[in-house]
mmCIF file of C-alpha atoms in Angstrom:
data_model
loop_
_atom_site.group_PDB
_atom_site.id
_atom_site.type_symbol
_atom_site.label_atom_id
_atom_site.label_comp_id
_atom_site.label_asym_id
_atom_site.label_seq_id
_atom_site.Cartn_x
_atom_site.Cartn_y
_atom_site.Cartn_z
ATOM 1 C CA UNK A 198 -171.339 -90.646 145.347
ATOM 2 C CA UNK A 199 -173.441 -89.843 148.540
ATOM 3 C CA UNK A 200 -176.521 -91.220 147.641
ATOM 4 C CA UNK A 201 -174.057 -94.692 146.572
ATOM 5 C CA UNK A 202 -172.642 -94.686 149.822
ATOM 6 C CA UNK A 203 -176.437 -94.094 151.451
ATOM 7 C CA UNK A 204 -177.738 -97.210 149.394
ATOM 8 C CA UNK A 205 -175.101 -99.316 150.652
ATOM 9 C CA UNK A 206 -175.214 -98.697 154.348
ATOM 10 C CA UNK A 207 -179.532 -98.726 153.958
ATOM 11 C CA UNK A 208 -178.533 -102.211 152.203
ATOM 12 C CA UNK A 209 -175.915 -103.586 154.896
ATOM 13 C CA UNK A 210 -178.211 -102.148 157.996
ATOM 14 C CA UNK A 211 -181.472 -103.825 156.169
ATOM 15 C CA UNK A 212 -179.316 -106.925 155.644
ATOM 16 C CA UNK A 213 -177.944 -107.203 159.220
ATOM 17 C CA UNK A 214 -182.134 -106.549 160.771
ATOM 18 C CA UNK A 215 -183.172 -109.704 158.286
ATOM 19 C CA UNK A 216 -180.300 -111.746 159.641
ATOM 20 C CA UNK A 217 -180.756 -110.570 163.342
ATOM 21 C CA UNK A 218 -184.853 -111.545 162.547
ATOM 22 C CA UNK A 219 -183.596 -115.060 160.730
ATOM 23 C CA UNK A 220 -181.877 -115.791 163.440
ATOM 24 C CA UNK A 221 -184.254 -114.948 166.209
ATOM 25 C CA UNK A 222 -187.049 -116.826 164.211
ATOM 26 C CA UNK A 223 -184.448 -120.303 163.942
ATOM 27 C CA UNK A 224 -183.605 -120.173 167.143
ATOM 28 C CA UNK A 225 -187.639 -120.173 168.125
ATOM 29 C CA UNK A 226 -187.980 -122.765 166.190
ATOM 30 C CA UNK A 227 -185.382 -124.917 167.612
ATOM 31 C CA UNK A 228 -186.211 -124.361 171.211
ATOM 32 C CA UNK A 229 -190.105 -125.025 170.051
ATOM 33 C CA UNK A 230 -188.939 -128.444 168.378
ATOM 34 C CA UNK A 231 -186.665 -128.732 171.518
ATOM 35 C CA UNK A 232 -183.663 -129.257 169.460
ATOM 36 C CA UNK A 233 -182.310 -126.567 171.700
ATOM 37 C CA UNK A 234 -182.794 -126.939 175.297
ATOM 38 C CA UNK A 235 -182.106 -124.482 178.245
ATOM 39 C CA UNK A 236 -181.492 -126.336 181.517
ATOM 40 C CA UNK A 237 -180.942 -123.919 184.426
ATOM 41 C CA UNK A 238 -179.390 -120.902 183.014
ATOM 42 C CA UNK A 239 -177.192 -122.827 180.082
ATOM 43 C CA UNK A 240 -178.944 -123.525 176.350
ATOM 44 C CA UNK A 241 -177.463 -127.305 175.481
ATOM 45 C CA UNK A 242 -178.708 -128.976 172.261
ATOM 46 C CA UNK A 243 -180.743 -132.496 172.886
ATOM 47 C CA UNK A 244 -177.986 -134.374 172.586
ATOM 48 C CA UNK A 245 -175.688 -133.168 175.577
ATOM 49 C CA UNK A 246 -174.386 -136.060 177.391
ATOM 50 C CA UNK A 247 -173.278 -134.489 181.073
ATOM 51 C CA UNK A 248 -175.874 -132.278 183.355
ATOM 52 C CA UNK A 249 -173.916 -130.937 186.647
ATOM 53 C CA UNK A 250 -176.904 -129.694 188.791
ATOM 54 C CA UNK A 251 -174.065 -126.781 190.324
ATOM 55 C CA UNK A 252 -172.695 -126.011 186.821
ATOM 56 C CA UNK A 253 -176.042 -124.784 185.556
ATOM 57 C CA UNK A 254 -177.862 -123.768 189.017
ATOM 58 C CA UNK A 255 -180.223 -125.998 188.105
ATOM 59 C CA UNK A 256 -183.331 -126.376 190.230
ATOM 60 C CA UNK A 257 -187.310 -127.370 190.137
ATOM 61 C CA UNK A 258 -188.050 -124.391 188.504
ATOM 62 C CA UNK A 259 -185.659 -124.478 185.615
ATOM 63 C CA UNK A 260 -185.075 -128.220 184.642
ATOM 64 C CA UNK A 261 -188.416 -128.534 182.913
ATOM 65 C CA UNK A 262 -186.289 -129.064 179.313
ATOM 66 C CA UNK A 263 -184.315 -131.964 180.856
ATOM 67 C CA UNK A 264 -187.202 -134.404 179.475
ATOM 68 C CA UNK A 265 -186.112 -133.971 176.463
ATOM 69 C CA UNK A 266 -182.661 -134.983 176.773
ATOM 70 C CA UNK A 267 -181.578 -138.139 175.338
ATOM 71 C CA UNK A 268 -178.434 -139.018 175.348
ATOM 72 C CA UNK A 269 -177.316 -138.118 178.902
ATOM 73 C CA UNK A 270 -174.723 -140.657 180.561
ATOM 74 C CA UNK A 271 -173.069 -138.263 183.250
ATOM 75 C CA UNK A 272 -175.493 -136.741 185.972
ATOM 76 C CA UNK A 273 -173.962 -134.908 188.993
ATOM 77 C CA UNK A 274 -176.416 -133.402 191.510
ATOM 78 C CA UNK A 275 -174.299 -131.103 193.708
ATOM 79 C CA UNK A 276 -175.392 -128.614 195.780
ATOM 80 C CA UNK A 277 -178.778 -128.189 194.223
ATOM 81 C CA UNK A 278 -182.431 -127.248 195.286
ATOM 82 C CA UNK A 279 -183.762 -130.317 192.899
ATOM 83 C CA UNK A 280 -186.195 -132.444 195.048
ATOM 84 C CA UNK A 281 -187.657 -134.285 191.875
ATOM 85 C CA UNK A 282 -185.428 -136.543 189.931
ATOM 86 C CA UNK A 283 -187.951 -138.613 188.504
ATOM 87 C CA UNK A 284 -186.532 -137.683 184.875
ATOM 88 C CA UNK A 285 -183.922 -139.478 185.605
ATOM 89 C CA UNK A 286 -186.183 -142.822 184.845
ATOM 90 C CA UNK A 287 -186.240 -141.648 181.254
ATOM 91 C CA UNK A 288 -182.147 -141.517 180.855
ATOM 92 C CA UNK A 289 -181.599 -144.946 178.732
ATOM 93 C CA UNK A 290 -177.874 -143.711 178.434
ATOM 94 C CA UNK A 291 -177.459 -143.224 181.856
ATOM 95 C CA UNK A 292 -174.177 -144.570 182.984
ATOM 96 C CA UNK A 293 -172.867 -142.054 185.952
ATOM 97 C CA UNK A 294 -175.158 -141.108 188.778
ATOM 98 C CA UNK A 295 -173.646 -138.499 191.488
ATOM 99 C CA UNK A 296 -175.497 -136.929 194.517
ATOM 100 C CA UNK A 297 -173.478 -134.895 196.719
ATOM 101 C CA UNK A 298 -174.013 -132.729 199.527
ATOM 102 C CA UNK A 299 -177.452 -132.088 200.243
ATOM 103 C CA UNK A 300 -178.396 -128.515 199.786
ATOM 104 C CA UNK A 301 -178.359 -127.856 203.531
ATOM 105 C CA UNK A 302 -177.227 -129.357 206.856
ATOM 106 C CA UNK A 303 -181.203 -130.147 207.599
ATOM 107 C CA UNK A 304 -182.664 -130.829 204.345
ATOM 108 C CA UNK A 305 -181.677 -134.161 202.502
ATOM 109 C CA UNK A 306 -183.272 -133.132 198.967
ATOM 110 C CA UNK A 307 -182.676 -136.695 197.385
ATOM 111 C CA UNK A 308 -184.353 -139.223 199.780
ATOM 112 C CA UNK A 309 -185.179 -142.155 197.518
ATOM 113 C CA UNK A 310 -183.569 -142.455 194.086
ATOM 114 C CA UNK A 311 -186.017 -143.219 191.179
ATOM 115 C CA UNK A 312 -186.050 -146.364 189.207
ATOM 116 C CA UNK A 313 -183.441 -146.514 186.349
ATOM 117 C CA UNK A 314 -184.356 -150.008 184.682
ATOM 118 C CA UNK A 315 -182.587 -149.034 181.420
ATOM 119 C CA UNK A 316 -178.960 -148.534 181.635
ATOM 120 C CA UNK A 317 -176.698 -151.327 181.811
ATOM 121 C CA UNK A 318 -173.864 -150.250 183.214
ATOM 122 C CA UNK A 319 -174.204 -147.851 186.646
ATOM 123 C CA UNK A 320 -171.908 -146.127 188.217
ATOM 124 C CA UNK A 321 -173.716 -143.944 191.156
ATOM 125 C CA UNK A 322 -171.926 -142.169 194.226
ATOM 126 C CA UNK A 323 -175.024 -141.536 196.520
ATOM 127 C CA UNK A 324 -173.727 -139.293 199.615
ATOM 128 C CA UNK A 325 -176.949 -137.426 200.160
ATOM 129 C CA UNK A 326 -179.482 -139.845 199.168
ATOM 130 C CA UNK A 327 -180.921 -142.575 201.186
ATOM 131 C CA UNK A 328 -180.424 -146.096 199.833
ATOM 132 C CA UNK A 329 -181.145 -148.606 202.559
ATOM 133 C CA UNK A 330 -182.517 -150.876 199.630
ATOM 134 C CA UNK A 331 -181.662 -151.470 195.527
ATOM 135 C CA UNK A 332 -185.418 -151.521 194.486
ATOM 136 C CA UNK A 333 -184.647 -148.723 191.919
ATOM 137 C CA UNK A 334 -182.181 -151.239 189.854
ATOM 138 C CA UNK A 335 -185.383 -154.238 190.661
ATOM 139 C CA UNK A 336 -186.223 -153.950 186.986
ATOM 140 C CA UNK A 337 -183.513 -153.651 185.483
ATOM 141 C CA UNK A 338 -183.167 -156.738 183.620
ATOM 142 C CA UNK A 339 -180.144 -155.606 181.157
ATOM 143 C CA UNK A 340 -177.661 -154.529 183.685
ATOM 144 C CA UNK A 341 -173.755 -155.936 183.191
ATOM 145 C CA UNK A 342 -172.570 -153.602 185.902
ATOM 146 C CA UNK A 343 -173.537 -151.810 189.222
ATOM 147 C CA UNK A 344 -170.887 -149.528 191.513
ATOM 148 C CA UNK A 345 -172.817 -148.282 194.224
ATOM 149 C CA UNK A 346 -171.383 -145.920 197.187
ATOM 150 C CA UNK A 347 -173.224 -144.455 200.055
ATOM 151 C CA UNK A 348 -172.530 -142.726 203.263
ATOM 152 C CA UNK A 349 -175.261 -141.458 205.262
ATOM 153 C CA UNK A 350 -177.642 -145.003 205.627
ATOM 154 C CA UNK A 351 -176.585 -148.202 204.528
ATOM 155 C CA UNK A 352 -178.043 -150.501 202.001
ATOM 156 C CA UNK A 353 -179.777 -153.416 204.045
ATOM 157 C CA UNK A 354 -181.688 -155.188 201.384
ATOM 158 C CA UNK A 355 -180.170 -156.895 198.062
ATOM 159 C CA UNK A 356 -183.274 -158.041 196.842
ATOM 160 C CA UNK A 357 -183.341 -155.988 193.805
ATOM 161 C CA UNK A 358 -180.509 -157.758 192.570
ATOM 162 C CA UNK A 359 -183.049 -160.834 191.691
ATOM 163 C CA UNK A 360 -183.544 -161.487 187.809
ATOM 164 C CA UNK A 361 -180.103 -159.759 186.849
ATOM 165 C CA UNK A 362 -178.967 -162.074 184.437
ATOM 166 C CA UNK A 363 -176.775 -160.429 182.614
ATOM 167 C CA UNK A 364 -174.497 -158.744 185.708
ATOM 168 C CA UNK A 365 -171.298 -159.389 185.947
ATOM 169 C CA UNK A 366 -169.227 -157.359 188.053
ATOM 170 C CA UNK A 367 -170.697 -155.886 191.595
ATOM 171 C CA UNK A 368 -169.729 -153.619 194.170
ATOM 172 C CA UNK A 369 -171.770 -152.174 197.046
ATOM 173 C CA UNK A 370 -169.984 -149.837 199.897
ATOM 174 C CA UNK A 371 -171.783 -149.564 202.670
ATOM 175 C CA UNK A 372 -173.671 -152.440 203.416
ATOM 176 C CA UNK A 373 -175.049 -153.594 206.539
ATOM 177 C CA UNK A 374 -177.273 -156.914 205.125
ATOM 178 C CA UNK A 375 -177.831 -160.411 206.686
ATOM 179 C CA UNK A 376 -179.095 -162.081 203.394
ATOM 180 C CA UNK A 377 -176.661 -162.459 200.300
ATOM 181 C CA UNK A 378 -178.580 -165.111 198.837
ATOM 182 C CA UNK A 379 -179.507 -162.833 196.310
ATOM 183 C CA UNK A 380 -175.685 -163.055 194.812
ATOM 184 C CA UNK A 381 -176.116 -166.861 194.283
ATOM 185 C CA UNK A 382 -179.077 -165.814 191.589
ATOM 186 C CA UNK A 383 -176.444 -163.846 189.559
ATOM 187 C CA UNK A 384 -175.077 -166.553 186.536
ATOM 188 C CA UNK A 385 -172.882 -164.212 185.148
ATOM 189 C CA UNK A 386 -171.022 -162.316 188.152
ATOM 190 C CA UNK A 387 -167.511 -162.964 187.840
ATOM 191 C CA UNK A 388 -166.462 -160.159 190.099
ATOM 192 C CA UNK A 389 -168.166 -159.314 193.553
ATOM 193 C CA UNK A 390 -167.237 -156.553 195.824
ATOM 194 C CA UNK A 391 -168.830 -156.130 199.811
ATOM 195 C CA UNK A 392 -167.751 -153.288 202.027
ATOM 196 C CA UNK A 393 -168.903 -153.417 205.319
ATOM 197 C CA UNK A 394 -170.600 -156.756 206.031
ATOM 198 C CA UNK A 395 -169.080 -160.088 205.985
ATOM 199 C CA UNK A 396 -170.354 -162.414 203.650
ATOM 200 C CA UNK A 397 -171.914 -165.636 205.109
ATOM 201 C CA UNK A 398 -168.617 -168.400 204.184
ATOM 202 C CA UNK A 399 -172.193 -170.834 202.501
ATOM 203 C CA UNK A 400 -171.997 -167.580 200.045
ATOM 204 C CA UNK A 401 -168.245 -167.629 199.729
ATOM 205 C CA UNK A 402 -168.247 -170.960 198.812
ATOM 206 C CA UNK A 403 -170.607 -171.108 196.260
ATOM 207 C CA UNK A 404 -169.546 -168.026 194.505
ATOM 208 C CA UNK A 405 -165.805 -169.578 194.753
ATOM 209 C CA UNK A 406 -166.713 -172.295 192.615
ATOM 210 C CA UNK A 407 -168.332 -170.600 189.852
ATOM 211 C CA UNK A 408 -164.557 -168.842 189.746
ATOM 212 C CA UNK A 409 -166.725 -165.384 191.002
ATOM 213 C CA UNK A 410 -163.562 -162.988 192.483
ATOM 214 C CA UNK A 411 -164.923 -162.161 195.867
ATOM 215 C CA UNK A 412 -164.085 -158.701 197.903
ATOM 216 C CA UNK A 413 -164.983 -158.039 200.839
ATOM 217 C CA UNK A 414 -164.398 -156.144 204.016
ATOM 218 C CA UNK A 415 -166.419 -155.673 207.314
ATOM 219 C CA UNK A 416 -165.872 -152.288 207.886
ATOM 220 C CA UNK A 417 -165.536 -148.892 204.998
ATOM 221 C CA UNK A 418 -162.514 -148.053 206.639
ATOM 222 C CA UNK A 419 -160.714 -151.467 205.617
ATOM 223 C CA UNK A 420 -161.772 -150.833 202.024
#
């Protein structure tokens, strides 16, 4: 009876090590085939659709994985040392862009925002990055929708809104432009929303009788 019992627990211990080893080899594997990814301190599989920067104390040392990502719509940089967001060029899912708070009182760590040219629809809060243009949207041919709030600069150029054929609802807060032609290049806006610089009434007017719902207000506060 002893050496039955002996054999079984030299069977269950030798049974738990090859599982333990199984395990440890699979899970090589799928971080080597970046199935699984670690991003900060979290492990997310590739197809994880929200990154918060100050969920994962993520920073330049420990987002190398997030090029592998590929189905993120929801990124939210908040309180983080990231000063390279390039990656986010490569997010075709991209829907939700946040940057908040800069990661101290002297040190804006998002000064320019990369080019995202493949999302159509954008959602992006910017209050730590600096925005005085829309160049990063410039080639962004497919995009039906853009929501775009700052607060530190304002957006003075709406150039990049050229060649969007396809957009159809605006809305820029924070604006402090002289030139609006670019909205009269927009055949499909049916909705356009201006907060803090008056649109020229020529603009108005011509937007008004393509039936284009027109916002707008001079100051943020009147928003």
């Amino acid at each position: 009876m002893e050496n039955t019992a002996a054999k079984k627990k030299n069977i269950v211990l030798k049974s738990t090590v090859i599982l333990v080893i199984a395990f440890v080899i699979l899970f090589a594997v799928l971080r080597a085939t970046h199935v699984i990814l670690r991003i900060g301190y979290k492990y997310v599989t590739r197809s994880c659709t929200e990154i918060a920067a100050n969920g994962y104390n993520i920073n330049d040392k420990n987002i190398s994985d997030v090029k592998y990502l590929n189905s993120v719509e929801r990124f939210i940089v908040n309180d983080s040392s990231i000063t390279n967001v390039g990656f986010l060029t490569d997010f075709t899912d991209l829907r939700v862009l946040t940057m908040l708070n800069s990661a101290s009182e002297t040190d804006h760590y998002l000064r320019t925002v990369p080019s995202l040219g493949n999302s159509p629809e954008l959602w992006l809060v910017m209050l730590s990055a600096e925005a005085e243009d829309l160049d990063f949207i410039a080639d962004n041919a497919a995009l039906k929708l853009l929501y775009i709030q700052t607060k530190d600069t304002k957006i003075k150029d709406l150039s990049g809104l050229r060649n969007k054929p396809k957009l159809e609802k605006l809305c820029l807060i924070n604006v402090d432009c002289d030139d609006f032609t670019p909205l009269l290049g927009l055949p499909s806006l049916t909705l356009v929303e201006i907060v803090g610089s008056d649109i020229p009434v020529y603009i108005k007017n011509e937007l008004t009788k393509r039936d284009v719902e027109i916002k707008n207000y001079s100051t943020v506060e009147a928003q």
